[in-house]
Amino acid sequence: MSTGTTKLDVVVSDVVPVNDLVTRFHFRRRDRELLPTFSGGAHVVVEMRDGERTRLNPYSLMGSPLDTREYTISVRRDDVGRGGSLFMHRSVKPGLEMVISYPVNLFSLDLRARKHLMLAGGIGITPFMAQTSQLAGSGGNFELHYTSRTASLGTYADLLQQRYDRRVRLYHDDLDERIELDRLLSSQPLGTHLYVCGPAGMINWVRDRAAALGWPAETVHFEHFAAPQPGAPFDVTLAVTGKTIRVGSQQSLLEAIEAAGVDPPYLCRGGVCGQCETNVVSHDGKFIHNDHWLSEEDHRSACKIMPCVSRFEGKSLVLER
Amino acid sequence: MGITFRKETFRDDFTFRNSPEHIRRFPFPFHEDSYMYAVNIEPHVVGPKGSVLENLIDVDEHYVAEMQDRALVLAEDPLRCQSLPHMTLAGWDLLELLMEQQALGYPEHFTLTRDGDRWRWINRPLGIDDTFTFGDTSTLPYGPMEYITRQSQGDFCILDQRDGNLWMDAGMVTTQADWSLDFDIGMNFFEWHAPVPLAHEKGIFIRALKFLTNIQQGKPARRLNWTMTINPRLDTSPENYHKWGPDRTTVTPENVGDKVHLRVELQSFWRLPRSNGIVFPIRCYLIKMDELVTQPKWARRLHRVIRDLPEELATYKGLTRYRPTLVEWLLKLDDGSPTSPGFGPDSVF
Ligand code: HEM
Ligand code: FES
């Protein structure tokens, strides 16, 4: 049974430049019905039809879960990535009909928490936009610490301060402002849960310090979509379906498998959910693992790969698909 | 046209019966002549007209009587319904799901009208017409989960999802096959499944949990489970064991057909949108042997399944005492001819 999500037919209702790097996209349903309700922290997978190719990228929903007339996402332009964000920035205009997935939440609030302590870096702010709306609507207790390179790149910082005032604290790299993490983590009331979303370095730093300061692992939540990385093309044989395919340099292995007409399971397309896990039948070469799902031991033993984000370099690769 | 609701009891004089149409739509759980635990999960999509899958939330002729039985159980033991404080939002999610599904499947019996967060719910079989504010618990006579599950057939567990596990943090459980919400509340998937034999070793629970934590909104799944119950008693709880346990010793060759019931649970799994929790409705169907064997294929197959059931499963399901009597009774109805593949009786679906 394929566990891809149900699809929604939407139309782009608005495209709003937010700053030099970030643009916001609004979607409504083509049949004008309400969109499905979602929970703060959820993402959708956006299908981008770009000529011959289809890219599928996950983006966090940033609107209020209380308002399902439209979904909004914010996309940061990445000039060296595989082109998904460039496609969004250049080719997606109001009125364009697109297909997105149902919302999926891999970064949900722990509603037992007495307090939610949120740390955002850069475009990692987007899931917190929805989570803060959800909590504010139900009287939840939260505090948001948000770092960006400069004030002008602090996407939605103004809006957040306007909405939540003292509950939001901003830090700017160009002014050498840093979160005083140890002090912050050491001064939280019992029952606080910690959430972090941002670049990998920031997530690792926060998780390490939290562990060192005795935060139980189940109170520390993080979301980091590993964007699929471009790389050298490679060939793969799919043992079950008997196909041999080529993975292009700007294509993920998962996308190449799908382009060959095979329908493997997936949810996040970002190396975190585990759905696309695929067994390696044989290989001669080296894996470039980019996922957050497999254990280090799995990575070392070279018996599994997450095709949504990971690649391969070498002579031959046979997968159980 | 509407359903004609039966007046019947699940205790004392046990007047519960299935009409002929309900016998034919019974969700017989065996697709082959033997049974073993497996990760038997499939997408919960609408099935044939006239089957229990015609609607994703099934309402049948026993609805009113089951809701009355639930009210009796709750009056004696309020702990059958529990919701930890962080589960209220999930309760609202469940209220929305059940109102929507029941109104969609049975518009002649249920109507939901929404005007923003002002909702009006009409439940004609139970004579309810309430207007309330969605999200505001003070506008309902009970918490949202209790309110709607007093009006919905089957038990309900609401699972909170965290740390890659599911936690039984809320539920309405009055028609259970010998397990207790009060005992299991706050436990995780592996903890509450601890008493189940063989399935852990077979890796079933690890795989099932992986699947469940990835259940998507708009893509519910389902599985069937089964056991047997003496007399059509819905509430076979550990708390009331003294009331129903001794029934197992009362089975004789003369009363098998009337007393022994196959008890099938249609279990479904739904992602809840606001809370990101999962709800697990356990819809219980009962059928007495006399009714079941009106379908010759079912009689033959049930004989073979019960005869060959692994001892561990028979013990866990509490069949040990009366299994020989039952098998002997069923043997007379099994001429050894082959049974067709699939669940249905020979005639329909
Ligand atoms: C989240 C959803 C689920 C809940 C709340 C749940 C709950 C339970 C409970 C309370 C029991 C009784 C245990 C006892 O004896 O105390 C049970 C039994 C069992 N469960 Fe689950 N379960 C769930 C999902 C599943 C799934 C997905 C599978 C397998 C694929 C499964 C397989 C079983 C089996 C095989 C038994 C033994 C039943 C029998 O032989 O009568 N469960 N479950
Ligand atoms: S699709 Fe989620 S890990 Fe690959």
XYZ file of C-alpha atoms and ligand atoms in Angstrom:
717
model
C 0.000 0.000 0.000
C 1.476 3.328 -1.020
C 1.608 5.825 1.776
C 2.023 8.970 -0.255
C -0.557 11.480 0.858
C -3.868 12.426 -0.654
C -3.571 15.300 -3.118
C -5.303 18.661 -3.152
C -6.032 20.611 -6.333
C -5.250 24.234 -5.588
C -4.794 27.535 -7.345
C -2.201 30.128 -6.400
C -4.243 32.999 -5.031
C -1.408 35.373 -4.195
C 2.370 35.722 -4.449
C 3.942 38.217 -2.043
C 7.657 39.103 -1.960
C 8.629 39.342 1.707
C 12.293 40.353 1.471
C 15.367 39.859 -0.753
C 15.303 36.089 -0.341
C 11.827 35.039 0.707
C 8.518 34.984 -1.145
C 5.177 33.934 0.253
C 2.651 31.870 -1.717
C -1.047 31.556 -0.983
C -3.129 28.589 -2.128
C -6.872 28.062 -2.263
C -8.830 25.047 -3.354
C -9.919 25.063 -6.950
C -13.414 23.943 -5.946
C -13.580 26.846 -3.442
C -14.229 24.501 -0.514
C -12.303 24.860 2.737
C -8.894 23.220 2.922
C -8.338 20.442 5.485
C -7.690 21.535 9.047
C -4.083 21.087 10.143
C -1.981 21.343 13.285
C 0.859 23.804 13.875
C 4.141 22.427 12.525
C 2.569 20.598 9.562
C 3.988 20.773 6.056
C 2.649 20.126 2.572
C 4.546 18.712 -0.383
C 4.258 21.016 -3.394
C 4.430 19.476 -6.860
C 6.304 21.645 -9.320
C 5.826 20.825 -12.970
C 8.737 22.382 -14.714
C 8.613 21.342 -18.353
C 9.505 17.643 -18.480
C 10.366 17.311 -14.831
C 8.393 17.249 -11.646
C 9.959 18.256 -8.372
C 8.263 17.668 -5.042
C 9.418 19.826 -2.170
C 8.071 20.033 1.394
C 7.206 23.443 2.901
C 5.808 24.215 6.347
C 2.355 25.734 6.520
C 2.629 29.125 8.179
C -0.938 30.373 8.369
C -3.196 29.972 11.350
C -4.615 26.439 11.667
C -7.852 28.188 12.648
C -8.266 29.615 9.151
C -8.453 27.024 6.398
C -9.715 29.206 3.571
C -6.139 29.318 2.352
C -2.736 27.775 2.995
C 0.396 29.894 2.982
C 4.024 28.857 2.648
C 7.205 30.917 2.494
C 9.985 29.879 0.180
C 13.570 31.005 0.546
C 15.423 31.318 -2.751
C 18.339 28.906 -2.924
C 20.595 29.792 -5.843
C 22.766 26.666 -5.635
C 20.102 24.021 -4.875
C 18.273 21.808 -7.336
C 16.071 24.559 -8.599
C 12.808 23.950 -6.730
C 12.914 27.260 -4.931
C 14.019 29.060 -8.088
C 11.061 27.554 -9.919
C 8.725 28.803 -7.199
C 10.232 32.282 -7.324
C 10.344 32.615 -11.102
C 7.468 30.644 -12.509
C 4.717 30.527 -9.920
C 2.260 33.364 -10.448
C -1.242 34.065 -9.137
C -3.809 31.977 -11.000
C -1.450 29.020 -11.593
C -3.110 25.676 -10.880
C -0.939 23.427 -8.742
C -1.173 20.174 -6.802
C -0.138 19.927 -3.163
C -0.363 17.107 -0.628
C -2.582 16.920 2.407
C -0.848 18.370 5.450
C 1.535 16.066 7.318
C 2.910 16.934 10.735
C 6.332 15.630 11.732
C 6.986 18.542 14.105
C 3.930 18.760 16.280
C 3.524 20.509 19.606
C 3.546 18.381 22.715
C 0.295 19.552 24.224
C 1.298 18.317 27.674
C 3.920 21.038 27.906
C 3.431 23.740 30.523
C 5.498 26.019 28.320
C 6.758 25.849 24.748
C 10.243 27.288 24.213
C 10.848 27.866 20.503
C 14.156 28.543 18.772
C 14.109 29.533 15.103
C 16.943 30.205 12.685
C 16.305 31.928 9.342
C 13.550 30.391 7.246
C 13.093 27.869 10.095
C 10.624 30.431 11.418
C 7.773 29.134 9.241
C 6.437 26.219 11.338
C 6.488 28.507 14.378
C 4.201 30.960 12.602
C 1.452 28.328 12.662
C 2.332 26.948 16.086
C 2.262 30.364 17.739
C -1.120 31.103 16.141
C -2.452 27.803 17.411
C -1.139 28.363 20.944
C -2.204 31.996 21.113
C -5.736 30.949 20.149
C -5.944 28.524 23.060
C -4.091 30.524 25.697
C -0.933 28.408 25.433
C 2.291 29.564 27.035
C 5.185 30.061 24.602
C 8.345 32.059 24.089
C 10.081 32.446 20.716
C 13.769 33.210 20.118
C 14.496 34.006 16.505
C 17.902 34.527 14.895
C 18.492 35.900 11.407
C 21.494 37.225 9.530
C 20.244 40.811 9.440
C 17.117 42.631 10.526
C 15.906 42.898 6.941
C 16.240 39.135 6.490
C 14.302 38.463 9.699
C 11.273 37.215 7.831
C 8.022 38.068 9.682
C 9.955 39.334 12.718
C 7.919 42.557 12.755
C 4.656 40.726 12.479
C 5.570 38.345 15.285
C 6.587 41.168 17.594
C 3.434 43.011 16.801
C 1.351 39.940 17.579
C 3.183 38.660 20.608
C 5.308 41.556 21.843
C 7.584 40.412 24.684
C 7.074 36.759 23.966
C 9.321 37.160 20.900
C 13.037 37.902 21.125
C 15.108 38.715 18.013
C 18.835 38.200 17.400
C 20.846 39.468 14.416
C 24.121 37.893 13.329
C 25.438 41.129 11.780
C 25.135 42.823 15.167
C 26.806 39.874 16.881
C 23.710 39.059 18.859
C 23.609 35.425 19.967
C 21.046 33.437 21.910
C 22.444 32.888 25.399
C 21.524 29.280 25.072
C 22.897 27.821 28.302
C 21.307 30.507 30.411
C 18.036 30.130 28.547
C 17.963 26.361 28.878
C 18.893 26.481 32.554
C 16.149 28.878 33.544
C 13.009 27.170 32.277
C 10.150 26.054 34.484
C 9.553 22.349 34.935
C 7.399 20.911 32.138
C 8.889 23.094 29.395
C 9.316 21.582 25.935
C 11.959 22.831 23.523
C 11.439 23.174 19.755
C 14.130 24.071 17.268
C 13.940 24.608 13.525
C 16.710 26.116 11.437
C 20.006 25.213 9.775
C 21.584 21.855 10.677
C 24.364 23.542 12.664
C 21.879 25.328 14.885
C 19.820 22.196 15.479
C 22.895 20.212 16.454
C 24.102 22.971 18.761
C 20.765 23.229 20.547
C 20.328 19.473 20.857
C 23.848 19.034 22.211
C 23.514 21.776 24.804
C 20.063 20.575 25.863
C 21.393 17.046 26.344
C 24.424 18.334 28.265
C 22.169 20.369 30.532
C 20.006 17.358 31.315
C 16.925 17.959 29.165
C 15.232 14.578 28.589
C 15.294 13.700 24.881
C 11.499 13.508 24.710
C 11.207 17.198 25.595
C 13.442 18.329 22.725
C 11.763 18.563 19.312
C 13.459 19.493 16.090
C 12.657 19.707 12.451
C 15.176 19.819 9.748
C 14.234 18.921 6.253
C 17.379 17.814 4.541
C 16.818 19.361 1.137
C 17.804 16.849 -1.552
C 21.288 17.803 -2.702
C 22.397 17.996 -6.316
C 25.316 15.735 -7.303
C 26.870 13.711 -10.069
C 24.488 11.559 -12.144
C 24.464 7.817 -11.390
C 22.784 4.622 -12.604
C 20.619 2.332 -10.509
C 19.027 -1.040 -11.172
C 15.656 -1.678 -9.526
C 15.607 -5.379 -8.760
C 11.886 -5.893 -8.142
C 10.572 -4.025 -11.159
C 13.556 -4.933 -13.318
C 14.286 -1.417 -14.486
C 17.566 0.413 -14.910
C 17.381 4.141 -14.449
C 19.668 7.152 -14.499
C 19.485 9.718 -11.705
C 20.210 13.168 -13.113
C 22.402 15.626 -11.275
C 19.480 17.885 -10.314
C 17.133 15.008 -9.560
C 16.724 13.017 -6.357
C 16.909 9.238 -6.457
C 13.267 9.145 -5.357
C 12.227 11.426 -8.202
C 14.118 9.264 -10.693
C 12.401 6.115 -9.392
C 9.023 7.836 -9.725
C 9.862 9.097 -13.216
C 10.425 5.457 -14.201
C 6.818 4.704 -13.328
C 7.483 3.024 -9.955
C 5.400 4.341 -7.054
C 7.410 3.959 -3.836
C 6.068 5.169 -0.492
C 7.084 8.593 0.807
C 5.812 11.295 3.109
C 8.299 13.984 3.954
C 10.752 13.860 1.049
C 13.201 15.312 3.510
C 14.867 12.285 5.117
C 12.957 12.352 8.401
C 9.832 10.205 8.206
C 11.316 6.823 7.265
C 8.683 5.930 4.699
C 10.947 5.702 1.653
C 13.508 3.394 3.318
C 14.841 1.049 0.633
C 17.033 -2.035 0.910
C 20.285 -2.198 -1.004
C 20.687 -5.491 -2.868
C 24.272 -4.908 -3.981
C 26.618 -2.025 -4.645
C 30.074 -1.135 -5.800
C 30.844 2.416 -4.782
C 30.022 4.830 -1.999
C 26.815 6.212 -0.556
C 26.184 9.858 0.196
C 23.674 9.584 3.019
C 21.836 12.840 3.779
C 18.945 11.542 5.867
C 18.091 11.854 9.566
C 16.325 8.525 9.722
C 18.798 5.661 9.447
C 21.173 4.926 12.301
C 24.908 5.445 11.929
C 25.232 1.709 11.883
C 22.754 1.481 8.974
C 24.833 4.081 7.148
C 28.071 2.193 7.758
C 26.683 -1.192 6.818
C 25.445 0.162 3.454
C 22.349 -2.042 3.470
C 19.737 0.719 3.303
C 19.234 4.081 1.645
C 16.661 6.875 1.883
C 16.151 7.794 -1.779
C 14.396 11.079 -1.059
C 17.649 12.772 -0.017
C 20.592 10.396 -0.447
C 22.777 9.645 -3.448
C 25.441 7.283 -4.688
C 28.791 7.504 -6.458
C 30.424 4.491 -8.058
C 30.168 1.648 -10.519
C 26.873 -0.071 -9.782
C 23.928 0.004 -7.405
C 21.000 -2.435 -7.179
C 18.004 -1.553 -4.987
C 15.054 -3.620 -3.814
C 12.312 -1.644 -5.620
C -35.588 5.082 4.150
C -33.715 4.918 7.409
C -32.736 2.207 9.823
C -35.278 0.504 12.059
C -33.593 0.469 15.436
C -34.151 -2.659 17.518
C -35.268 -2.610 21.124
C -32.957 -5.118 22.795
C -30.585 -5.740 25.686
C -26.951 -6.794 26.087
C -27.354 -7.940 29.692
C -29.827 -9.743 31.980
C -32.360 -11.210 29.511
C -30.028 -10.742 26.486
C -32.623 -10.016 23.820
C -29.974 -8.927 21.265
C -30.522 -10.467 17.781
C -29.434 -9.703 14.216
C -32.028 -9.264 11.489
C -31.496 -11.389 8.339
C -29.963 -8.396 6.503
C -27.592 -7.841 9.404
C -26.547 -11.467 9.376
C -25.605 -11.156 5.717
C -23.611 -7.957 6.294
C -21.749 -9.374 9.297
C -17.993 -8.682 8.939
C -16.829 -12.287 8.989
C -13.111 -12.016 9.782
C -11.606 -15.123 8.149
C -10.585 -14.982 4.505
C -9.098 -18.496 4.668
C -9.535 -21.676 6.716
C -6.915 -20.820 9.339
C -5.962 -17.867 11.478
C -2.738 -16.350 12.754
C -1.789 -12.824 13.799
C -0.437 -10.659 10.969
C -0.027 -6.981 10.182
C -3.480 -7.068 8.608
C -3.875 -3.356 7.925
C -5.474 -1.942 4.791
C -6.769 1.440 3.635
C -10.147 2.261 5.187
C -12.068 3.035 2.025
C -15.782 2.723 1.340
C -16.906 -0.835 0.476
C -19.930 -2.415 -1.222
C -23.428 -1.085 -0.620
C -25.151 -3.075 2.090
C -21.872 -4.068 3.778
C -20.586 -2.666 7.077
C -18.135 -0.670 4.958
C -20.792 1.216 3.059
C -19.942 4.124 5.358
C -16.601 4.661 7.078
C -18.388 5.104 10.406
C -21.097 2.441 10.481
C -24.422 2.938 12.235
C -26.710 -0.087 12.372
C -29.948 -1.440 13.839
C -28.310 -1.874 17.266
C -27.390 1.813 17.615
C -30.006 2.930 20.120
C -29.715 -0.175 22.305
C -25.925 0.075 22.362
C -26.044 3.710 23.425
C -28.426 2.792 26.236
C -26.089 0.022 27.366
C -23.161 2.477 27.335
C -25.099 4.897 29.516
C -25.740 2.097 32.035
C -22.042 1.167 32.144
C -20.989 4.796 32.649
C -23.513 5.323 35.411
C -21.937 2.431 37.334
C -18.327 3.191 36.478
C -17.375 6.678 35.255
C -13.720 5.622 34.804
C -14.649 3.918 31.540
C -14.354 7.368 30.012
C -11.126 9.238 30.665
C -9.242 12.055 28.987
C -5.918 13.401 30.224
C -5.817 17.202 30.334
C -3.789 17.669 27.114
C -6.312 15.633 25.089
C -9.232 18.068 24.975
C -8.269 19.387 21.543
C -8.170 15.816 20.225
C -11.655 15.361 21.711
C -12.909 18.229 19.553
C -11.234 16.639 16.549
C -13.098 13.416 17.271
C -16.396 15.225 17.762
C -16.003 16.818 14.338
C -15.067 13.518 12.683
C -17.994 11.566 14.122
C -20.573 14.271 13.533
C -19.414 14.733 9.944
C -19.307 11.024 9.164
C -22.630 10.172 10.787
C -24.390 13.104 9.130
C -22.850 12.180 5.781
C -23.785 8.502 5.945
C -27.207 8.807 7.583
C -28.736 12.206 6.757
C -32.196 10.966 7.750
C -30.965 10.349 11.307
C -28.247 12.962 11.901
C -27.828 16.584 10.825
C -24.882 18.897 11.414
C -25.143 22.603 10.598
C -22.219 24.942 11.072
C -22.108 28.681 11.107
C -18.482 29.514 11.902
C -17.898 27.984 15.318
C -21.654 27.915 16.115
C -22.662 24.311 15.476
C -26.057 22.642 15.654
C -26.227 18.867 16.009
C -29.436 16.921 15.595
C -29.460 13.238 16.545
C -33.005 12.005 15.845
C -32.699 8.391 17.112
C -31.614 9.659 20.551
C -33.801 12.772 20.503
C -30.935 15.273 20.753
C -30.883 18.765 19.291
C -27.995 20.827 20.689
C -26.396 24.088 19.641
C -22.881 24.763 20.920
C -19.668 26.643 20.247
C -16.997 24.466 18.684
C -13.918 24.616 20.915
C -15.773 25.854 24.010
C -16.298 22.957 26.392
C -18.621 24.970 28.622
C -21.276 24.904 25.874
C -21.663 21.087 25.991
C -23.085 18.898 28.760
C -19.918 16.729 28.738
C -16.371 17.085 27.407
C -16.300 16.842 23.596
C -15.070 13.233 23.484
C -17.589 11.990 26.024
C -20.402 13.955 24.418
C -19.955 12.446 20.966
C -18.958 8.936 22.021
C -22.158 8.632 24.056
C -23.758 8.942 20.618
C -21.478 6.706 18.534
C -21.314 2.928 18.380
C -18.051 1.257 19.345
C -15.239 2.039 21.729
C -12.774 4.832 21.043
C -9.156 5.245 22.075
C -7.451 8.532 21.358
C -3.701 8.227 21.072
C -1.296 11.098 21.497
C 1.706 10.793 19.204
C 5.102 11.712 20.639
C 8.636 10.337 20.716
C 7.849 8.027 17.811
C 5.239 6.208 19.910
C 1.497 6.323 20.565
C 0.134 6.944 24.058
C -3.314 5.986 25.211
C -4.203 9.304 26.762
C -7.983 9.338 26.285
C -10.784 6.947 25.568
C -14.380 5.789 25.907
C -14.279 2.057 26.504
C -17.442 0.209 27.515
C -17.701 -2.629 24.955
C -14.263 -4.152 25.296
C -12.966 -7.698 25.043
C -11.415 -8.038 28.480
C -9.099 -5.056 28.740
C -9.340 -1.912 30.802
C -8.878 1.721 29.871
C -8.307 2.624 33.506
C -5.395 0.169 33.532
C -3.970 1.185 30.147
C -4.393 4.963 30.356
C -1.074 6.747 29.791
C 0.599 3.600 28.409
C 2.378 3.423 25.076
C 1.767 1.050 22.150
C 4.146 -1.654 23.391
C 3.034 -1.402 27.007
C -0.685 -1.871 26.389
C -0.003 -4.714 23.935
C 2.221 -6.542 26.429
C -0.322 -9.310 27.250
C -0.739 -10.374 23.592
C 1.040 -13.700 22.889
C 3.276 -14.480 19.863
C 2.766 -11.171 18.048
C 5.729 -9.443 19.731
C 8.110 -12.202 18.677
C 6.832 -12.000 15.131
C 7.764 -8.309 15.008
C 4.141 -7.409 14.327
C 3.927 -4.547 16.795
C 7.116 -2.828 15.635
C 5.914 -2.795 12.061
C 2.363 -1.842 13.008
C 3.571 1.120 15.068
C 5.736 2.375 12.232
C 2.726 2.284 9.993
C 0.405 3.947 12.496
C 2.696 6.855 13.337
C 2.716 7.652 9.622
C -1.063 7.514 9.132
C -2.076 10.550 7.140
C -4.963 12.894 7.421
C -7.626 11.902 4.891
C -6.177 8.382 4.608
C -7.622 6.241 7.394
C -6.716 2.551 7.667
C -8.439 -0.459 9.217
C -8.016 -4.010 10.434
C -10.270 -6.737 11.818
C -9.777 -8.512 15.110
C -11.993 -11.166 16.683
C -12.723 -13.159 19.784
C -15.728 -14.999 21.219
C -18.177 -14.050 23.939
C -20.728 -16.102 25.813
C -24.117 -14.363 25.630
C -24.353 -11.118 23.649
C -22.657 -9.076 26.325
C -20.995 -5.864 25.175
C -19.301 -5.024 28.436
C -16.829 -7.845 28.998
C -14.412 -5.770 31.054
C -11.879 -6.974 33.647
C -13.721 -4.762 36.148
C -16.860 -6.869 35.662
C -15.180 -10.245 35.238
C -17.196 -11.630 38.125
C -20.351 -11.020 36.087
C -19.330 -12.600 32.785
C -16.353 -14.892 33.491
C -18.538 -17.676 34.941
C -20.712 -17.630 31.773
C -17.924 -19.549 30.071
C -18.709 -22.605 32.150
C -22.355 -22.647 31.074
C -21.832 -23.776 27.469
C -23.420 -27.180 26.681
C -23.932 -28.991 23.352
C -27.607 -27.942 23.555
C -27.067 -24.204 23.986
C -23.978 -23.528 21.804
C -26.063 -22.083 18.977
C -27.741 -19.577 21.243
C -25.025 -18.719 23.746
C -21.736 -18.670 21.852
C -21.118 -15.466 19.892
C -18.430 -14.559 17.448
C -17.266 -11.063 18.344
C -15.615 -9.111 15.572
C -13.960 -5.762 15.963
C -13.683 -3.495 12.976
C -10.807 -1.292 14.083
C -9.922 1.845 12.187
C -7.149 4.398 12.500
C -7.582 8.101 11.727
C -5.177 11.017 11.956
C -6.792 13.919 13.807
C -6.161 17.288 12.186
C -5.802 19.835 15.013
C -4.129 17.707 17.663
C -2.103 15.467 15.326
C -3.324 12.571 17.479
C -4.800 9.304 16.218
C -8.231 7.988 16.989
C -8.812 4.261 17.105
C -12.505 3.353 16.896
C -13.152 -0.276 17.859
C -16.531 -1.180 16.418
C -17.830 -4.420 17.899
C -20.153 -6.780 15.985
C -21.768 -9.773 17.668
C -23.386 -12.791 16.048
C -24.646 -15.970 17.713
C -23.687 -19.340 16.247
C -27.284 -20.097 15.181
C -27.261 -16.924 13.084
C -23.762 -17.396 11.731
C -24.285 -20.934 10.485
C -27.170 -19.813 8.287
C -24.276 -19.114 5.872
C -22.835 -22.588 5.134
C -19.443 -21.281 4.043
C -18.975 -19.444 7.315
C -19.974 -22.532 9.313
C -17.415 -24.739 7.538
C -14.673 -22.179 7.795
C -15.277 -21.267 11.429
C -15.108 -24.954 12.324
C -11.666 -25.285 10.740
C -10.347 -22.039 12.239
C -11.427 -22.814 15.794
C -10.307 -26.451 15.563
C -6.788 -25.473 14.391
C -6.305 -22.273 16.391
C -2.880 -22.206 18.098
C -3.204 -22.953 21.810
C -1.656 -19.619 22.872
C -4.308 -17.705 20.964
C -7.156 -19.834 22.289
C -5.932 -19.257 25.840
C -5.488 -15.507 25.336
C -8.959 -15.210 23.831
C -10.458 -17.214 26.711
C -11.878 -20.032 24.545
C -10.169 -22.947 26.253
C -13.089 -24.089 28.368
C -15.730 -24.396 25.718
C -13.607 -24.945 22.610
C -14.162 -28.747 22.475
C -17.939 -28.343 22.809
C -17.987 -25.657 20.126
C -15.773 -27.586 17.702
C -17.928 -30.673 18.075
C -21.062 -28.661 17.366
C -19.515 -26.996 14.307
C -18.120 -30.292 12.979
C -21.663 -31.425 12.147
C -21.936 -28.486 9.763
C -18.624 -29.096 7.991
C -18.912 -31.629 5.170
C -15.258 -31.059 4.287
C -16.042 -29.332 0.988
C -13.776 -26.452 -0.013
C -14.561 -22.868 0.960
C -14.186 -20.062 -1.550
C -11.525 -17.444 -0.903
C -12.559 -14.138 0.668
C -14.668 -13.108 3.648
C -18.213 -13.016 2.326
C -20.866 -15.710 2.558
C -21.230 -17.724 -0.652
C -24.223 -15.757 -1.824
C -23.372 -12.041 -1.799
C -20.581 -9.441 -2.207
C -3.393 2.487 18.093
C -4.189 1.554 17.876
C -4.356 0.336 18.733
C -4.872 0.251 19.992
C -5.379 1.397 20.846
C -4.841 -1.140 20.357
C -5.273 -1.622 21.572
C -5.265 -2.957 21.940
C -5.656 -3.461 23.220
C -6.123 -2.587 24.385
C -5.541 -4.794 23.198
C -5.844 -5.759 24.360
C -4.585 -6.098 25.069
C -4.843 -6.810 26.386
O -5.025 -8.029 26.353
O -4.864 -6.134 27.427
C -5.068 -5.159 21.891
C -4.866 -6.446 21.457
C -4.292 -6.760 20.220
N -3.827 -5.858 19.288
Fe -4.030 -3.875 19.320
N -4.321 -1.858 19.329
C -4.015 -1.007 18.319
C -3.481 -1.310 17.107
C -3.110 -2.582 16.719
C -2.527 -2.926 15.452
C -2.228 -1.967 14.337
C -2.303 -4.278 15.473
C -1.699 -5.216 14.448
C -1.457 -5.133 13.282
C -2.779 -4.757 16.726
C -2.756 -6.080 17.098
C -3.325 -6.591 18.233
C -3.484 -8.010 18.482
C -3.061 -9.139 17.551
C -4.111 -8.117 19.731
C -4.579 -9.410 20.393
C -6.043 -9.509 20.060
C -6.699 -10.850 20.220
O -6.102 -11.898 19.941
O -7.898 -10.849 20.586
N -3.253 -3.715 17.470
N -4.898 -4.013 21.144
S 10.234 10.274 2.288
Fe 10.503 10.647 4.380
S 12.458 9.801 4.723
Fe 12.263 9.699 2.609
